[in-house]
CSV table of N, CA and C in Angstrom, one decimal:
chain,number,residue,atom,x,y,z
A,261,MET,N,61.0,71.4,111.0
A,261,MET,CA,60.5,72.0,112.5
A,261,MET,C,61.2,71.5,113.4
A,262,ILE,N,61.9,72.2,114.0
A,262,ILE,CA,61.9,71.9,116.1
A,262,ILE,C,61.0,71.9,116.8
A,263,ALA,N,60.1,71.0,117.3
A,263,ALA,CA,59.8,70.5,118.1
A,263,ALA,C,59.5,71.2,120.1
A,264,ILE,N,59.6,72.6,119.7
A,264,ILE,CA,59.9,73.1,120.6
A,264,ILE,C,58.6,73.3,121.4
A,265,PHE,N,58.5,72.4,123.2
A,265,PHE,CA,57.0,73.1,123.8
A,265,PHE,C,57.1,73.8,125.0
A,266,GLN,N,55.9,74.7,124.5
A,266,GLN,CA,55.8,75.8,125.2
A,266,GLN,C,54.3,75.6,125.8
A,267,PRO,N,54.3,75.5,127.0
A,267,PRO,CA,52.8,75.1,127.5
A,267,PRO,C,52.0,75.8,128.1
A,268,PHE,N,51.1,75.3,126.7
A,268,PHE,CA,49.6,75.9,127.2
A,268,PHE,C,49.7,76.4,125.5
A,269,LEU,N,50.7,76.4,124.8
A,269,LEU,CA,51.1,77.8,123.7
A,269,LEU,C,51.4,76.8,122.4
A,270,GLY,N,52.1,75.8,122.6
A,270,GLY,CA,51.8,75.3,121.0
A,270,GLY,C,52.8,74.3,120.8
A,271,VAL,N,53.4,73.5,120.3
A,271,VAL,CA,54.9,73.1,119.8
A,271,VAL,C,55.6,73.2,118.8
A,272,GLY,N,56.5,73.5,118.5
A,272,GLY,CA,56.6,73.6,117.4
A,272,GLY,C,56.4,75.1,116.9
A,273,ASP,N,55.5,75.6,115.4
A,273,ASP,CA,55.5,76.4,114.8
A,273,ASP,C,54.5,76.3,114.9
A,274,PHE,N,53.5,75.1,115.5
A,274,PHE,CA,51.6,74.8,115.6
A,274,PHE,C,51.7,75.5,117.2
A,275,MET,N,50.7,76.2,117.0
A,275,MET,CA,50.0,76.9,117.9
A,275,MET,C,48.7,77.0,118.2
A,276,PHE,N,47.9,76.4,119.6
A,276,PHE,CA,46.7,76.1,120.3
A,276,PHE,C,45.9,76.7,119.3
A,277,ASN,N,44.9,76.5,119.3
A,277,ASN,CA,43.6,77.4,119.2
A,277,ASN,C,43.7,77.9,117.9
A,278,LYS,N,45.0,78.1,116.6
A,278,LYS,CA,45.1,79.0,115.7
A,278,LYS,C,44.3,78.3,114.6
A,279,SER,N,44.0,78.3,113.7
A,279,SER,CA,43.4,77.9,112.4
A,279,SER,C,44.5,76.9,111.5
A,280,ILE,N,44.6,75.3,111.1
A,280,ILE,CA,45.1,75.3,110.2
A,280,ILE,C,45.5,75.4,109.0
A,281,TYR,N,44.6,76.4,108.9
A,281,TYR,CA,45.1,76.8,107.7
A,281,TYR,C,46.1,78.0,107.1
A,282,ASN,N,46.3,78.5,108.8
A,282,ASN,CA,47.4,79.4,109.1
A,282,ASN,C,48.4,78.5,108.1
A,283,TYR,N,48.3,77.0,107.9
A,283,TYR,CA,49.7,76.5,108.1
A,283,TYR,C,49.8,75.6,106.7
A,284,LEU,N,48.8,76.1,106.3
A,284,LEU,CA,48.8,75.3,104.8
A,284,LEU,C,50.0,75.4,103.7
A,285,ASP,N,50.5,76.4,103.7
A,285,ASP,CA,51.7,77.1,102.8
A,285,ASP,C,53.0,77.0,103.4
A,286,THR,N,52.6,76.2,104.5
A,286,THR,CA,54.0,76.1,104.8
A,286,THR,C,54.4,74.5,105.0
A,287,PHE,N,53.5,74.5,105.4
A,287,PHE,CA,53.9,72.4,105.7
A,287,PHE,C,52.9,71.1,105.2
A,288,GLU,N,53.4,70.4,104.3
A,288,GLU,CA,52.8,69.5,103.6
A,288,GLU,C,51.8,68.8,105.0
A,289,PHE,N,50.5,68.1,104.5
A,289,PHE,CA,49.7,66.8,105.2
A,289,PHE,C,49.2,66.1,104.2
A,290,LYS,N,49.1,65.3,105.8
A,290,LYS,CA,48.6,63.8,104.9
A,290,LYS,C,46.8,64.2,106.1
A,291,ILE,N,46.0,64.1,105.1
A,291,ILE,CA,44.7,64.7,105.6
A,291,ILE,C,43.8,63.0,106.4
A,292,TYR,N,43.5,63.0,107.7
A,292,TYR,CA,42.5,62.0,107.5
A,292,TYR,C,41.5,62.3,108.5
A,293,ARG,N,40.2,61.7,107.7
A,293,ARG,CA,38.6,61.7,108.4
A,293,ARG,C,39.0,60.9,109.9
A,294,LYS,N,38.6,61.1,111.1
A,294,LYS,CA,37.8,60.0,112.4
A,294,LYS,C,36.6,59.7,112.2
A,295,ASP,N,36.6,58.5,112.8
A,295,ASP,CA,35.3,58.2,111.7
A,295,ASP,C,34.6,57.4,113.4
A,296,GLY,N,33.8,58.8,114.4
A,296,GLY,CA,33.0,58.4,115.2
A,296,GLY,C,34.0,57.8,116.6
A,297,ASP,N,34.8,57.1,116.6
A,297,ASP,CA,35.6,57.1,118.1
A,297,ASP,C,35.7,58.0,118.8
A,298,ASN,N,35.9,59.3,118.8
A,298,ASN,CA,35.9,59.9,119.5
A,298,ASN,C,35.7,61.7,119.1
A,299,ASP,N,34.5,62.1,118.9
A,299,ASP,CA,33.7,63.4,118.3
A,299,ASP,C,35.1,64.8,118.2
A,300,CYS,N,35.3,65.1,119.4
A,300,CYS,CA,36.2,65.6,120.1
A,300,CYS,C,37.6,66.0,118.8
A,301,ASP,N,38.0,64.7,118.1
A,301,ASP,CA,39.3,64.4,117.0
A,301,ASP,C,38.4,64.1,115.8
A,302,LYS,N,37.8,65.3,115.3
A,302,LYS,CA,37.2,65.2,113.9
A,302,LYS,C,38.5,64.5,112.5
A,303,TYR,N,39.5,66.0,113.0
A,303,TYR,CA,40.4,65.7,112.1
A,303,TYR,C,41.9,65.2,112.7
A,304,ARG,N,42.5,64.4,111.3
A,304,ARG,CA,44.0,64.1,112.2
A,304,ARG,C,45.1,65.0,110.5
A,305,ILE,N,46.2,65.5,111.2
A,305,ILE,CA,47.0,65.8,110.0
A,305,ILE,C,48.0,65.5,110.9
A,306,ASP,N,48.8,65.1,109.9
A,306,ASP,CA,50.4,64.5,110.2
A,306,ASP,C,51.5,65.3,108.8
A,307,ASN,N,52.3,64.9,110.2
A,307,ASN,CA,53.6,66.4,109.4
A,307,ASN,C,54.4,65.6,110.2
A,308,PRO,N,55.2,65.1,109.0
A,308,PRO,CA,56.2,63.3,109.6
A,308,PRO,C,56.4,62.8,111.2
A,309,ASP,N,56.5,64.0,111.7
A,309,ASP,CA,56.5,63.4,113.3
A,309,ASP,C,55.6,63.8,114.7
A,310,ILE,N,55.1,64.7,113.9
A,310,ILE,CA,53.4,65.6,114.9
A,310,ILE,C,52.1,65.4,114.3
A,311,SER,N,51.2,65.0,114.8
A,311,SER,CA,50.1,64.8,114.5
A,311,SER,C,49.4,65.7,114.8
A,312,LEU,N,48.4,66.8,114.4
A,312,LEU,CA,47.6,67.7,115.0
A,312,LEU,C,46.3,67.5,115.2
A,313,TYR,N,45.3,67.8,116.1
A,313,TYR,CA,43.9,67.2,116.4
A,313,TYR,C,43.4,68.4,116.0
A,314,LEU,N,42.1,68.9,115.3
A,314,LEU,CA,41.6,69.9,115.4
A,314,LEU,C,40.0,69.8,115.2
A,315,ASP,N,39.3,70.8,116.3
A,315,ASP,CA,38.4,70.6,116.3
A,315,ASP,C,37.5,71.2,115.2
A,316,ASP,N,36.4,71.1,115.5
A,316,ASP,CA,34.8,71.3,115.0
A,316,ASP,C,35.0,73.0,113.7
A,317,ASN,N,35.3,74.0,114.1
A,317,ASN,CA,36.3,74.5,113.1
A,317,ASN,C,38.0,74.7,112.8
A,318,ASN,N,38.0,73.5,112.5
A,318,ASN,CA,39.6,73.6,112.5
A,318,ASN,C,41.3,73.9,112.6
A,319,LYS,N,40.8,74.5,114.6
A,319,LYS,CA,41.6,74.9,115.3
A,319,LYS,C,41.8,74.0,115.7
A,320,ILE,N,43.8,73.6,116.0
A,320,ILE,CA,43.9,73.4,116.5
A,320,ILE,C,43.9,72.9,118.1
A,321,GLU,N,43.9,71.6,118.5
A,321,GLU,CA,43.1,71.8,119.3
A,321,GLU,C,43.8,71.1,120.7
A,322,SER,N,45.2,69.9,119.9
A,322,SER,CA,46.3,69.3,120.7
A,322,SER,C,47.1,68.5,118.6
A,323,ILE,N,47.7,68.2,120.3
A,323,ILE,CA,49.5,68.2,119.0
A,323,ILE,C,50.2,66.8,119.7
A,324,ASN,N,50.3,65.9,118.7
A,324,ASN,CA,50.9,64.6,119.2
A,324,ASN,C,52.6,64.0,118.6
A,325,CYS,N,53.2,64.3,120.2
A,325,CYS,CA,54.6,65.0,119.4
A,325,CYS,C,55.0,62.5,119.9
A,326,ARG,N,55.6,62.2,118.7
A,326,ARG,CA,56.3,61.0,119.0
A,326,ARG,C,58.0,60.6,118.3
A,327,ASP,N,58.5,61.6,118.0
A,327,ASP,CA,60.1,60.9,117.8
A,327,ASP,C,60.9,62.4,118.7
A,328,GLU,N,59.8,63.6,118.5
A,328,GLU,CA,60.2,65.0,119.0
A,328,GLU,C,59.6,65.7,119.7
A,329,CYS,N,60.0,66.1,121.3
A,329,CYS,CA,59.1,67.2,121.6
A,329,CYS,C,60.3,68.1,123.0
A,330,LEU,N,60.8,68.5,122.7
A,330,LEU,CA,61.8,69.6,124.0
A,330,LEU,C,61.8,70.4,124.6
A,331,TYR,N,62.0,70.0,125.4
A,331,TYR,CA,61.6,71.1,126.3
A,331,TYR,C,62.7,71.6,128.2
A,332,LYS,N,63.3,72.7,128.3
A,332,LYS,CA,64.2,73.1,128.6
A,332,LYS,C,65.3,72.7,128.7
A,333,GLY,N,65.4,72.4,126.9
A,333,GLY,CA,66.9,72.2,126.3
A,333,GLY,C,67.6,70.6,126.5
A,334,ARG,N,66.3,69.7,126.3
A,334,ARG,CA,66.2,68.2,126.3
A,334,ARG,C,64.8,68.0,125.4
A,335,ASN,N,65.2,66.2,124.3
A,335,ASN,CA,64.3,66.4,124.0
A,335,ASN,C,63.5,65.0,125.8
A,336,LEU,N,61.9,65.2,125.7
A,336,LEU,CA,61.4,64.7,126.6
A,336,LEU,C,61.2,62.6,126.3
A,337,ILE,N,61.0,62.7,124.9
A,337,ILE,CA,60.7,61.9,124.2
A,337,ILE,C,62.2,61.1,124.3
A,338,GLY,N,62.1,59.2,124.5
A,338,GLY,CA,63.3,58.6,125.1
A,338,GLY,C,63.4,58.9,126.3
A,339,MET,N,62.9,59.6,127.1
A,339,MET,CA,63.5,59.6,128.6
A,339,MET,C,62.5,58.5,129.3
A,340,THR,N,63.3,57.6,130.5
A,340,THR,CA,62.3,57.5,131.4
A,340,THR,C,61.7,58.5,132.1
A,341,ILE,N,60.4,57.9,132.5
A,341,ILE,CA,59.5,58.1,133.2
A,341,ILE,C,60.1,59.3,134.1
A,342,GLU,N,60.8,58.5,135.6
A,342,GLU,CA,61.5,59.3,136.7
A,342,GLU,C,62.7,60.8,135.5
A,343,ASP,N,63.5,60.5,134.4
A,343,ASP,CA,63.5,61.5,134.2
A,343,ASP,C,63.5,62.2,133.8
A,344,PHE,N,61.9,62.3,133.1
A,344,PHE,CA,60.7,63.4,132.6
A,344,PHE,C,60.8,63.9,134.2
A,345,ILE,N,60.1,63.1,135.2
A,345,ILE,CA,60.0,63.8,136.7
A,345,ILE,C,60.9,64.9,137.1
A,346,SER,N,62.1,64.2,136.8
A,346,SER,CA,63.3,65.1,136.9
A,346,SER,C,63.4,66.3,136.6
A,347,HIS,N,63.2,65.6,135.6
A,347,HIS,CA,63.5,67.5,134.6
A,347,HIS,C,62.4,68.3,134.0
A,348,THR,N,61.8,68.1,134.0
A,348,THR,CA,60.4,68.9,133.9
A,348,THR,C,60.2,70.0,135.4
A,349,GLY,N,60.1,68.5,136.0
A,349,GLY,CA,60.1,69.5,137.7
A,349,GLY,C,58.1,69.4,138.2
A,350,GLU,N,57.2,68.4,137.2
A,350,GLU,CA,56.0,68.2,137.6
A,350,GLU,C,55.6,66.9,138.2
A,351,LYS,N,54.7,67.1,138.4
A,351,LYS,CA,54.2,66.4,138.9
A,351,LYS,C,53.1,65.2,138.3
A,352,TYR,N,52.7,64.6,138.1
A,352,TYR,CA,51.8,63.5,137.3
A,352,TYR,C,50.5,63.6,138.6
A,353,TYR,N,48.9,63.2,137.6
A,353,TYR,CA,47.8,63.6,138.4
A,353,TYR,C,46.8,62.6,138.6
A,354,GLY,N,46.3,62.4,139.6
A,354,GLY,CA,45.1,61.2,139.0
A,354,GLY,C,46.3,59.3,138.8
A,355,GLU,N,45.3,58.6,138.0
A,355,GLU,CA,45.3,57.5,138.2
A,355,GLU,C,46.4,57.2,137.1
A,356,VAL,N,47.5,56.8,136.8
A,356,VAL,CA,48.1,55.7,135.7
A,356,VAL,C,46.9,55.1,135.2
A,357,ASP,N,46.2,55.8,133.7
A,357,ASP,CA,46.3,54.7,132.8
A,357,ASP,C,46.8,53.8,132.0
A,358,ILE,N,46.7,52.4,132.3
A,358,ILE,CA,47.3,50.9,131.4
A,358,ILE,C,46.5,50.5,129.9
A,359,LEU,N,46.8,51.1,129.0
A,359,LEU,CA,46.5,50.3,127.8
A,359,LEU,C,47.7,49.5,127.2
A,360,ASP,N,46.8,48.4,126.7
A,360,ASP,CA,47.2,47.5,125.8
A,360,ASP,C,46.8,47.5,124.8
A,361,TYR,N,47.1,47.7,123.9
A,361,TYR,CA,46.4,48.2,122.4
A,361,TYR,C,47.2,47.6,121.0
A,362,GLU,N,48.7,47.4,121.8
A,362,GLU,CA,49.6,46.9,120.3
A,362,GLU,C,49.7,45.6,120.4
A,363,ASP,N,49.6,44.8,119.2
A,363,ASP,CA,50.0,43.4,119.3
A,363,ASP,C,51.0,42.8,119.9
A,364,ASP,N,52.1,43.7,120.3
A,364,ASP,CA,53.4,43.2,122.0
A,364,ASP,C,52.9,42.8,122.3
A,365,GLY,N,51.8,43.2,122.4
A,365,GLY,CA,51.5,42.8,123.9
A,365,GLY,C,51.7,43.6,125.4
A,366,ILE,N,53.0,44.1,125.0
A,366,ILE,CA,53.0,45.8,126.5
A,366,ILE,C,53.0,46.3,126.8
A,367,PRO,N,52.0,47.0,127.5
A,367,PRO,CA,51.0,47.9,127.5
A,367,PRO,C,52.0,48.9,127.4
A,368,GLN,N,51.2,50.0,127.6
A,368,GLN,CA,51.5,51.5,128.1
A,368,GLN,C,50.8,52.2,129.1
A,369,TYR,N,51.7,52.9,129.2
A,369,TYR,CA,51.0,53.4,131.2
A,369,TYR,C,51.2,55.3,130.4
A,370,VAL,N,50.0,56.0,130.6
A,370,VAL,CA,49.7,57.4,130.6
A,370,VAL,C,49.6,58.3,131.5
A,371,TYR,N,50.5,59.1,131.9
A,371,TYR,CA,50.3,59.9,132.5
A,371,TYR,C,50.0,61.0,132.2
A,372,GLU,N,49.2,61.9,133.3
A,372,GLU,CA,48.2,63.2,133.4
A,372,GLU,C,49.3,64.6,134.3
A,373,PHE,N,49.7,65.2,133.3
A,373,PHE,CA,50.6,65.9,134.1
A,373,PHE,C,50.2,68.2,133.2
A,374,ASP,N,49.3,67.9,134.1
A,374,ASP,CA,48.1,69.0,134.6
A,374,ASP,C,49.2,70.4,133.7
A,375,ASP,N,50.0,70.5,135.0
A,375,ASP,CA,50.3,72.1,135.2
A,375,ASP,C,50.9,72.5,133.9
A,376,ILE,N,51.7,71.9,132.9
A,376,ILE,CA,51.7,71.8,131.7
A,376,ILE,C,51.2,71.8,130.4
A,377,GLY,N,50.4,70.5,130.7
A,377,GLY,CA,49.0,70.4,129.7
A,377,GLY,C,49.6,69.3,128.9
A,378,LEU,N,50.4,68.4,129.7
A,378,LEU,CA,50.9,67.5,129.0
A,378,LEU,C,50.1,65.9,129.2
A,379,GLN,N,49.8,65.4,128.1
A,379,GLN,CA,49.5,63.4,129.0
A,379,GLN,C,50.7,62.5,128.2
A,380,VAL,N,51.4,62.2,128.8
A,380,VAL,CA,52.7,61.3,128.9
A,380,VAL,C,52.7,59.9,128.7
A,381,TRP,N,52.7,59.2,127.2
A,381,TRP,CA,52.8,57.7,127.3
A,381,TRP,C,54.1,57.5,127.3
A,382,CYS,N,54.2,56.2,128.0
A,382,CYS,CA,55.3,55.5,128.2
A,382,CYS,C,55.4,53.9,128.6
A,383,LYS,N,56.2,53.5,127.2
A,383,LYS,CA,56.3,52.0,127.4
A,383,LYS,C,57.6,51.3,128.1
A,384,ASN,N,57.7,50.3,128.3
A,384,ASN,CA,59.2,49.5,129.4
A,384,ASN,C,59.9,50.9,129.5
A,385,ASN,N,58.8,51.7,130.3
A,385,ASN,CA,59.1,52.9,131.2
A,385,ASN,C,60.0,54.3,130.7
A,386,ILE,N,59.5,54.2,129.0
A,386,ILE,CA,60.6,55.1,128.5
A,386,ILE,C,59.3,56.3,127.9
A,387,VAL,N,59.1,57.7,127.8
A,387,VAL,CA,58.5,58.5,126.7
A,387,VAL,C,58.8,57.7,126.0
A,388,VAL,N,57.2,57.4,124.7
A,388,VAL,CA,57.5,57.3,123.2
A,388,VAL,C,56.5,58.1,122.8
A,389,THR,N,55.3,58.7,123.4
A,389,THR,CA,54.6,59.5,123.2
A,389,THR,C,53.6,61.1,124.0
A,390,ILE,N,54.1,62.4,123.3
A,390,ILE,CA,53.6,63.3,124.4
A,390,ILE,C,52.5,64.3,123.7
A,391,ILE,N,51.3,63.6,124.1
A,391,ILE,CA,50.2,64.6,123.3
A,391,ILE,C,50.2,66.3,124.5
A,392,ALA,N,50.3,67.0,124.2
A,392,ALA,CA,49.9,68.7,124.1
A,392,ALA,C,49.1,68.9,124.3
A,393,SER,N,48.3,69.8,125.3
A,393,SER,CA,47.0,70.4,125.2
A,393,SER,C,46.8,71.9,125.6
A,394,PRO,N,46.2,73.0,125.5
A,394,PRO,CA,46.2,74.0,125.8
A,394,PRO,C,45.5,74.3,126.9
A,395,GLU,N,45.8,74.7,128.1
A,395,GLU,CA,45.1,75.0,129.3
A,395,GLU,C,43.4,74.9,129.0
A,396,ILE,N,43.1,74.1,129.9
A,396,ILE,CA,41.5,74.1,130.1
A,396,ILE,C,40.9,74.8,131.2
A,397,SER,N,39.7,75.9,130.3
A,397,SER,CA,38.7,77.0,131.5
A,397,SER,C,38.1,76.4,132.2
A,398,ASP,N,37.5,76.3,133.5
A,398,ASP,CA,36.8,76.2,134.0
A,398,ASP,C,35.0,76.6,133.7
A,399,GLU,N,35.1,76.7,132.3
A,399,GLU,CA,34.0,76.8,131.6
A,399,GLU,C,33.9,76.2,130.7
A,400,GLU,N,34.8,75.4,130.7
A,400,GLU,CA,34.4,74.1,129.4
A,400,GLU,C,33.9,72.5,130.6
């Protein structure tokens, strides 16, 4: 699968708000039960480099890319955050979160790009993870 990002629609073959059952005949998955740390991420389904997070109705609510996320002809993973901003033409909103949860002592910086539905994680100024989400309505 080629992981082409489509803002607010999905990544590659995986589309937001579609049931995981639409994909079971096409892709192999490892299914993990999430235990209580985040109620909205009930299950994680891995397909080599993409994790899908499902809602309680087994519909895709976010997509986590670690190796490939193509947008406007380039892979966003591996870019510097400055290159990411220049390439996408987007700006981040709010405060940049700084998380240091790995054993290497190197913090990750988390940027929110609400206008295209991306959360961008950087380590040593390089994009290492992208979490894509559908557009959030005012009703939620």
